[in-house]
mmCIF file of C-alpha atoms in Angstrom:
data_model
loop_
_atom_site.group_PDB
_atom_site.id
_atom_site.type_symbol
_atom_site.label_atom_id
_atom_site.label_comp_id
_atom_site.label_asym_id
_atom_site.label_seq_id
_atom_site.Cartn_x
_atom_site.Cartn_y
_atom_site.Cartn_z
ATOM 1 C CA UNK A 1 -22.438 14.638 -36.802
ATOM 2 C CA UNK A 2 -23.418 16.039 -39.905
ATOM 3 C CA UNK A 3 -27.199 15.775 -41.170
ATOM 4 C CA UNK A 4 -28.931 14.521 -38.045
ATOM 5 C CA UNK A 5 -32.612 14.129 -38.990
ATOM 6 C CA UNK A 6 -35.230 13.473 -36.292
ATOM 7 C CA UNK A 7 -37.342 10.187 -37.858
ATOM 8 C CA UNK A 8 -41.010 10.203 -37.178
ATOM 9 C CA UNK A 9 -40.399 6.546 -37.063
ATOM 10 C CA UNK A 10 -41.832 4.492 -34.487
ATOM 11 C CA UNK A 11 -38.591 3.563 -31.959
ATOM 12 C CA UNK A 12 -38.146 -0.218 -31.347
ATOM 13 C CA UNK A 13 -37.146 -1.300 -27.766
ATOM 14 C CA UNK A 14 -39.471 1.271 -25.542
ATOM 15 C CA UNK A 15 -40.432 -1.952 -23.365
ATOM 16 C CA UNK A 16 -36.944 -3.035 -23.026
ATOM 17 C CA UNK A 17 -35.488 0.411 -21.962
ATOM 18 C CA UNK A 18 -38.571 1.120 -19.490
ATOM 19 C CA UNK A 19 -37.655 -1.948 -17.704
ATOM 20 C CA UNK A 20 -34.083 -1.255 -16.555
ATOM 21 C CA UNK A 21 -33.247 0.185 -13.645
ATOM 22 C CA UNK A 22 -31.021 2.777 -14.155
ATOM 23 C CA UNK A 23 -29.450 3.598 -10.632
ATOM 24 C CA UNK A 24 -28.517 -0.488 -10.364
ATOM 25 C CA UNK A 25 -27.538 -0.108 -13.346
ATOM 26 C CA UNK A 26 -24.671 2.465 -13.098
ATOM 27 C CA UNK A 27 -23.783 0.925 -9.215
ATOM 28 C CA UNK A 28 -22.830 -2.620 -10.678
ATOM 29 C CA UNK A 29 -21.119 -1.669 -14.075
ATOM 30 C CA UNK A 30 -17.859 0.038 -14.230
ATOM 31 C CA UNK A 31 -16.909 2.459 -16.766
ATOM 32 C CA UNK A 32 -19.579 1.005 -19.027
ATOM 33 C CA UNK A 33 -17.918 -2.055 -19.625
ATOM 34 C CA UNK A 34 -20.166 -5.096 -18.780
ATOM 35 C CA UNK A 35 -19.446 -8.817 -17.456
ATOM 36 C CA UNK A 36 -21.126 -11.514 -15.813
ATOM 37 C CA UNK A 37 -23.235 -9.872 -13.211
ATOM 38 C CA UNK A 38 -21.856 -11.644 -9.505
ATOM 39 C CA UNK A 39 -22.477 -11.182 -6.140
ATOM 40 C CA UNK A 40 -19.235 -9.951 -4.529
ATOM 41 C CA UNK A 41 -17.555 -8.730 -1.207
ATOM 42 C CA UNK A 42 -14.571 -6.504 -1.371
ATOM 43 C CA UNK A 43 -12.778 -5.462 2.145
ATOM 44 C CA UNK A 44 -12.081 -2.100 2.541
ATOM 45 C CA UNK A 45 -10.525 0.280 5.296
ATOM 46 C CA UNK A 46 -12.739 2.289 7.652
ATOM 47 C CA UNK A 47 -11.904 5.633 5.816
ATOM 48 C CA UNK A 48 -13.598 4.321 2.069
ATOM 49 C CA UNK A 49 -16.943 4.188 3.969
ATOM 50 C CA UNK A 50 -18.260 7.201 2.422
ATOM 51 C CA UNK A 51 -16.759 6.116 -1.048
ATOM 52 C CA UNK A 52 -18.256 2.889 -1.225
ATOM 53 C CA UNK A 53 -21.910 4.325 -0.648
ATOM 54 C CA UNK A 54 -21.545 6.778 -3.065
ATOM 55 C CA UNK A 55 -20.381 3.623 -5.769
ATOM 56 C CA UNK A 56 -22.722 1.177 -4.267
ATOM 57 C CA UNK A 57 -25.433 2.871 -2.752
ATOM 58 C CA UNK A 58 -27.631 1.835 0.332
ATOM 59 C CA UNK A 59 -30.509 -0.394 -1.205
ATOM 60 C CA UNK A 60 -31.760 -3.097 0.085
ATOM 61 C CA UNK A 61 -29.559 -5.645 -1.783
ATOM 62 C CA UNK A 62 -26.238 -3.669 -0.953
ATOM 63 C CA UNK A 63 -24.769 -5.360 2.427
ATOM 64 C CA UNK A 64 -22.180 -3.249 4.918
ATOM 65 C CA UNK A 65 -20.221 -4.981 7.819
ATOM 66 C CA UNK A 66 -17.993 -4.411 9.903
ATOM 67 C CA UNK A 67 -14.924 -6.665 9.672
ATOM 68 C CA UNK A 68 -12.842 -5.691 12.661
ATOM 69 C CA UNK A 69 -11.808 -2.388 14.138
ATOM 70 C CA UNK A 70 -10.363 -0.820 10.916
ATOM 71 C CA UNK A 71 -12.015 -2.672 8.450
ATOM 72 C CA UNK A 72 -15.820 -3.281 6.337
ATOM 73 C CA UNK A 73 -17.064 -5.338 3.736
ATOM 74 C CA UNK A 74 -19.380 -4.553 1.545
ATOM 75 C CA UNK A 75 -21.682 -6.876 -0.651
ATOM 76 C CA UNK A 76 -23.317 -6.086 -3.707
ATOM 77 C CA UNK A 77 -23.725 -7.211 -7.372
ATOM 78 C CA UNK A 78 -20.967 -6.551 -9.806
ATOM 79 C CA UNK A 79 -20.602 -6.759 -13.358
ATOM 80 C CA UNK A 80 -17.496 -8.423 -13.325
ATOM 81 C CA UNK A 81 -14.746 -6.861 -15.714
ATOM 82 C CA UNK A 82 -11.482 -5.442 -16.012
ATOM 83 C CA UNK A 83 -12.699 -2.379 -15.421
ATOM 84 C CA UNK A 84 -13.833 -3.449 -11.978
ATOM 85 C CA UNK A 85 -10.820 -5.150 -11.233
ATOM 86 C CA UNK A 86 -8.929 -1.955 -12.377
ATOM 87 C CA UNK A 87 -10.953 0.263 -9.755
ATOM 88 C CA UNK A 88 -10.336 -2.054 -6.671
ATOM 89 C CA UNK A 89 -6.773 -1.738 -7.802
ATOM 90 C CA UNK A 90 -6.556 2.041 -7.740
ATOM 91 C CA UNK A 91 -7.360 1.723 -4.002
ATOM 92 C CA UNK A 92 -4.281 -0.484 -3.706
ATOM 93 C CA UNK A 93 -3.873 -1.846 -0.129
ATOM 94 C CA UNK A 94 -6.856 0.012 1.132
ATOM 95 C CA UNK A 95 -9.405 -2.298 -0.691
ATOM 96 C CA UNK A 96 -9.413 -6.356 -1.883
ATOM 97 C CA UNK A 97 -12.077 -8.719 -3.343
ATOM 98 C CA UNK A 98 -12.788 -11.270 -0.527
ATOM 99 C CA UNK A 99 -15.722 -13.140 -2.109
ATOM 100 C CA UNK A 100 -16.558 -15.268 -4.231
ATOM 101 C CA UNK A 101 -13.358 -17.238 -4.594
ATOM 102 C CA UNK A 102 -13.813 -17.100 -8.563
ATOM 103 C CA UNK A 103 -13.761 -13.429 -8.841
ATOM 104 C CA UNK A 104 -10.577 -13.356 -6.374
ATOM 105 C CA UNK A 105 -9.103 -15.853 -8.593
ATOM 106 C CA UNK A 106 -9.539 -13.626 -12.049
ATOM 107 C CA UNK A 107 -8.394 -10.587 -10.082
ATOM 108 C CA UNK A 108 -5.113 -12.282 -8.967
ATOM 109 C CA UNK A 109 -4.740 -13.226 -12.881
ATOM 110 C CA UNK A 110 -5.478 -9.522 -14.088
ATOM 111 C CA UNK A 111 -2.813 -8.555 -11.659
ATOM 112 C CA UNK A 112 -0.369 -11.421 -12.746
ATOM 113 C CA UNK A 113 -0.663 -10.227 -16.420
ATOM 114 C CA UNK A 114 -0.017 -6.637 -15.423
ATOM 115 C CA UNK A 115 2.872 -7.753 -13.714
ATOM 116 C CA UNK A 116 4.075 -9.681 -16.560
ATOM 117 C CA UNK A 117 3.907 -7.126 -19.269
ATOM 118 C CA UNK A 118 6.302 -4.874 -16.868
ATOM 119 C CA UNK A 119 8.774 -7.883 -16.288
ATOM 120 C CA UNK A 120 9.080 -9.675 -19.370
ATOM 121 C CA UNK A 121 8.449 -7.603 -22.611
ATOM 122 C CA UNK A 122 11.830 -5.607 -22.860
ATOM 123 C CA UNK A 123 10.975 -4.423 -26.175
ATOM 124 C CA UNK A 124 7.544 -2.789 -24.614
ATOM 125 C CA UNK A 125 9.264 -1.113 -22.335
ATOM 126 C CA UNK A 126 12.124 0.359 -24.374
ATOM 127 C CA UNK A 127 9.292 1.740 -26.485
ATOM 128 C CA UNK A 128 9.912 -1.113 -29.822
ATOM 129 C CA UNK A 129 6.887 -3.403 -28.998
ATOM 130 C CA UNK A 130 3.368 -3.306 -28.498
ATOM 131 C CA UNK A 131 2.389 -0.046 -29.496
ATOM 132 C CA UNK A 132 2.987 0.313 -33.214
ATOM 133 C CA UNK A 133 -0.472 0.352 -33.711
ATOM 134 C CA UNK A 134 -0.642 3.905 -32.215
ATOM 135 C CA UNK A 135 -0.451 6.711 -34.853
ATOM 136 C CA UNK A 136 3.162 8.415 -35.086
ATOM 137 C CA UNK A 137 1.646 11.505 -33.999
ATOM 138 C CA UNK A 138 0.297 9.721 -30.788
ATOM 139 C CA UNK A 139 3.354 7.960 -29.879
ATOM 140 C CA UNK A 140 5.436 11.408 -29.641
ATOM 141 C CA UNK A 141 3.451 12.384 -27.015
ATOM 142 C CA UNK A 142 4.059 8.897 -25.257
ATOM 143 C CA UNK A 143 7.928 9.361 -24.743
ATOM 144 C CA UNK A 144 8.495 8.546 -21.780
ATOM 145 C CA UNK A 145 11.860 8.483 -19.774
ATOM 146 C CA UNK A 146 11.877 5.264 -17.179
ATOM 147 C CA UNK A 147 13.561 7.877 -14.734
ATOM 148 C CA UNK A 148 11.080 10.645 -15.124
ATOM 149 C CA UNK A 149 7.981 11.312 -17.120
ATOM 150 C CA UNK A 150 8.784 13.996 -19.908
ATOM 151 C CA UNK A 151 6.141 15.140 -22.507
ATOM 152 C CA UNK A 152 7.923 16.781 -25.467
ATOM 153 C CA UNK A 153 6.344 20.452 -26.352
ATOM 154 C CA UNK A 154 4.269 20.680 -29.347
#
Protein backbone atom coordinates (compact mmCIF):
# COMPACT_ATOMS: atom_id res chain seq x y z
CA UNK A 1 0.00 0.00 0.00
CA UNK A 2 1.61 2.88 -1.29
CA UNK A 3 0.55 6.54 -0.07
CA UNK A 4 -1.67 5.71 2.88
CA UNK A 5 -2.88 9.08 4.23
CA UNK A 6 -4.71 9.26 7.57
CA UNK A 7 -8.11 11.55 6.63
CA UNK A 8 -9.23 13.89 9.30
CA UNK A 9 -12.54 13.00 7.88
CA UNK A 10 -15.33 12.22 9.99
CA UNK A 11 -15.78 8.04 9.66
CA UNK A 12 -19.33 6.94 8.67
CA UNK A 13 -20.73 3.77 10.40
CA UNK A 14 -19.34 4.35 14.23
CA UNK A 15 -23.04 3.36 15.40
CA UNK A 16 -23.17 0.39 13.25
CA UNK A 17 -19.71 -1.06 14.27
CA UNK A 18 -20.33 -0.25 18.15
CA UNK A 19 -23.30 -2.39 17.97
CA UNK A 20 -21.87 -5.77 16.93
CA UNK A 21 -20.80 -8.14 19.05
CA UNK A 22 -17.65 -9.25 18.17
CA UNK A 23 -17.08 -12.63 20.12
CA UNK A 24 -20.73 -13.91 18.48
CA UNK A 25 -19.56 -12.69 15.80
CA UNK A 26 -16.39 -14.77 15.10
CA UNK A 27 -18.30 -18.10 16.98
CA UNK A 28 -21.12 -18.23 14.21
CA UNK A 29 -19.14 -17.24 10.98
CA UNK A 30 -16.60 -19.45 9.47
CA UNK A 31 -13.60 -18.30 7.79
CA UNK A 32 -15.30 -14.96 7.23
CA UNK A 33 -17.62 -16.13 4.84
CA UNK A 34 -21.27 -15.27 5.84
CA UNK A 35 -24.82 -17.03 5.23
CA UNK A 36 -28.13 -17.08 6.60
CA UNK A 37 -27.62 -17.00 10.29
CA UNK A 38 -29.59 -20.60 11.67
CA UNK A 39 -29.93 -22.26 14.69
CA UNK A 40 -28.17 -25.63 14.35
CA UNK A 41 -27.15 -28.93 16.21
CA UNK A 42 -24.20 -30.87 15.02
CA UNK A 43 -23.36 -34.39 16.90
CA UNK A 44 -20.06 -34.85 17.84
CA UNK A 45 -17.89 -37.57 19.72
CA UNK A 46 -17.02 -37.22 23.41
CA UNK A 47 -13.30 -36.34 22.60
CA UNK A 48 -14.33 -32.77 20.41
CA UNK A 49 -15.72 -31.47 23.75
CA UNK A 50 -12.96 -29.18 24.33
CA UNK A 51 -12.94 -28.19 20.52
CA UNK A 52 -16.37 -27.25 20.26
CA UNK A 53 -16.12 -24.71 23.30
CA UNK A 54 -13.27 -23.19 22.06
CA UNK A 55 -15.44 -22.64 18.37
CA UNK A 56 -18.67 -22.07 20.10
CA UNK A 57 -18.09 -20.83 23.37
CA UNK A 58 -20.23 -21.25 26.63
CA UNK A 59 -22.84 -18.29 26.49
CA UNK A 60 -25.97 -18.44 27.34
CA UNK A 61 -27.44 -19.15 23.85
CA UNK A 62 -24.81 -22.02 23.12
CA UNK A 63 -26.61 -25.47 24.23
CA UNK A 64 -24.36 -28.84 25.22
CA UNK A 65 -25.98 -32.36 25.67
CA UNK A 66 -25.20 -35.34 26.08
CA UNK A 67 -26.44 -37.73 23.39
CA UNK A 68 -25.49 -41.15 24.68
CA UNK A 69 -22.35 -42.56 26.21
CA UNK A 70 -19.89 -41.42 23.45
CA UNK A 71 -21.65 -38.76 22.01
CA UNK A 72 -22.89 -34.58 22.50
CA UNK A 73 -24.71 -32.16 20.66
CA UNK A 74 -24.21 -28.91 20.65
CA UNK A 75 -26.64 -25.98 19.65
CA UNK A 76 -25.79 -22.69 18.59
CA UNK A 77 -26.30 -20.13 15.76
CA UNK A 78 -24.48 -20.59 12.52
CA UNK A 79 -23.93 -18.59 9.60
CA UNK A 80 -24.66 -21.13 7.27
CA UNK A 81 -21.99 -21.52 4.36
CA UNK A 82 -19.70 -23.67 2.66
CA UNK A 83 -17.25 -22.83 4.78
CA UNK A 84 -19.20 -24.29 7.67
CA UNK A 85 -20.11 -27.22 5.91
CA UNK A 86 -16.36 -27.61 4.94
CA UNK A 87 -15.30 -27.55 8.78
CA UNK A 88 -17.87 -30.23 9.98
CA UNK A 89 -16.39 -32.17 7.14
CA UNK A 90 -12.78 -32.01 8.24
CA UNK A 91 -13.97 -33.84 11.39
CA UNK A 92 -15.26 -36.58 9.10
CA UNK A 93 -17.08 -39.33 11.09
CA UNK A 94 -16.38 -37.70 14.37
CA UNK A 95 -18.93 -34.81 13.80
CA UNK A 96 -22.55 -34.43 11.64
CA UNK A 97 -25.25 -31.70 11.39
CA UNK A 98 -28.36 -33.23 13.10
CA UNK A 99 -30.65 -30.17 13.07
CA UNK A 100 -32.51 -28.37 11.32
CA UNK A 101 -33.42 -30.76 8.54
CA UNK A 102 -32.70 -27.84 5.90
CA UNK A 103 -29.17 -27.34 6.82
CA UNK A 104 -28.67 -31.34 6.79
CA UNK A 105 -30.22 -31.27 3.49
CA UNK A 106 -27.61 -28.50 1.88
CA UNK A 107 -24.78 -30.34 3.62
CA UNK A 108 -25.68 -33.71 1.98
CA UNK A 109 -25.76 -31.56 -1.45
CA UNK A 110 -22.25 -29.86 -0.75
CA UNK A 111 -21.04 -33.35 -0.21
CA UNK A 112 -22.88 -34.78 -3.37
CA UNK A 113 -21.17 -32.08 -5.55
CA UNK A 114 -17.78 -32.86 -4.06
CA UNK A 115 -18.35 -36.26 -4.85
CA UNK A 116 -19.33 -35.52 -8.28
CA UNK A 117 -16.47 -33.40 -9.39
CA UNK A 118 -14.12 -36.55 -8.31
CA UNK A 119 -16.38 -39.09 -10.29
CA UNK A 120 -17.44 -37.51 -13.32
CA UNK A 121 -15.07 -34.74 -14.71
CA UNK A 122 -12.21 -36.95 -16.26
CA UNK A 123 -10.73 -34.05 -17.85
CA UNK A 124 -10.41 -32.29 -14.15
CA UNK A 125 -8.76 -34.90 -12.94
CA UNK A 126 -6.22 -35.61 -15.69
CA UNK A 127 -5.31 -31.97 -15.15
CA UNK A 128 -7.23 -30.57 -18.89
CA UNK A 129 -10.38 -29.03 -17.21
CA UNK A 130 -11.34 -26.67 -14.73
CA UNK A 131 -8.36 -24.97 -13.86
CA UNK A 132 -7.18 -22.99 -16.87
CA UNK A 133 -8.01 -20.04 -15.18
CA UNK A 134 -4.97 -20.53 -12.85
CA UNK A 135 -1.79 -18.70 -14.04
CA UNK A 136 0.86 -21.12 -15.81
CA UNK A 137 3.16 -20.37 -13.14
CA UNK A 138 0.53 -21.60 -10.52
CA UNK A 139 -0.46 -24.67 -12.20
CA UNK A 140 3.32 -26.07 -12.17
CA UNK A 141 3.23 -26.16 -8.74
CA UNK A 142 -0.22 -28.09 -8.89
CA UNK A 143 1.19 -31.31 -10.65
CA UNK A 144 0.04 -33.73 -9.04
CA UNK A 145 0.55 -37.58 -9.56
CA UNK A 146 -2.96 -39.58 -8.65
CA UNK A 147 -0.47 -42.18 -7.01
CA UNK A 148 1.54 -39.78 -4.96
CA UNK A 149 1.67 -36.08 -4.41
CA UNK A 150 4.93 -34.63 -6.11
CA UNK A 151 5.75 -30.84 -6.12
CA UNK A 152 8.33 -30.12 -8.85
CA UNK A 153 11.52 -27.99 -7.42
CA UNK A 154 11.71 -24.47 -8.35
Amino acid sequence: MKEVKVLSEVREGAEVFAQIDMESYTRRVFSMFGGKQKRVSIRFINQLLDTAIERFGTSPDVFYRQDDEKHFVVTADVEVSNQFFAWVCGFRKRAAIINPPDVVESMKKFLEDIETRYQDDENWRNGAGSCHFWPRSFQKLLAVSYTHLTLPTI
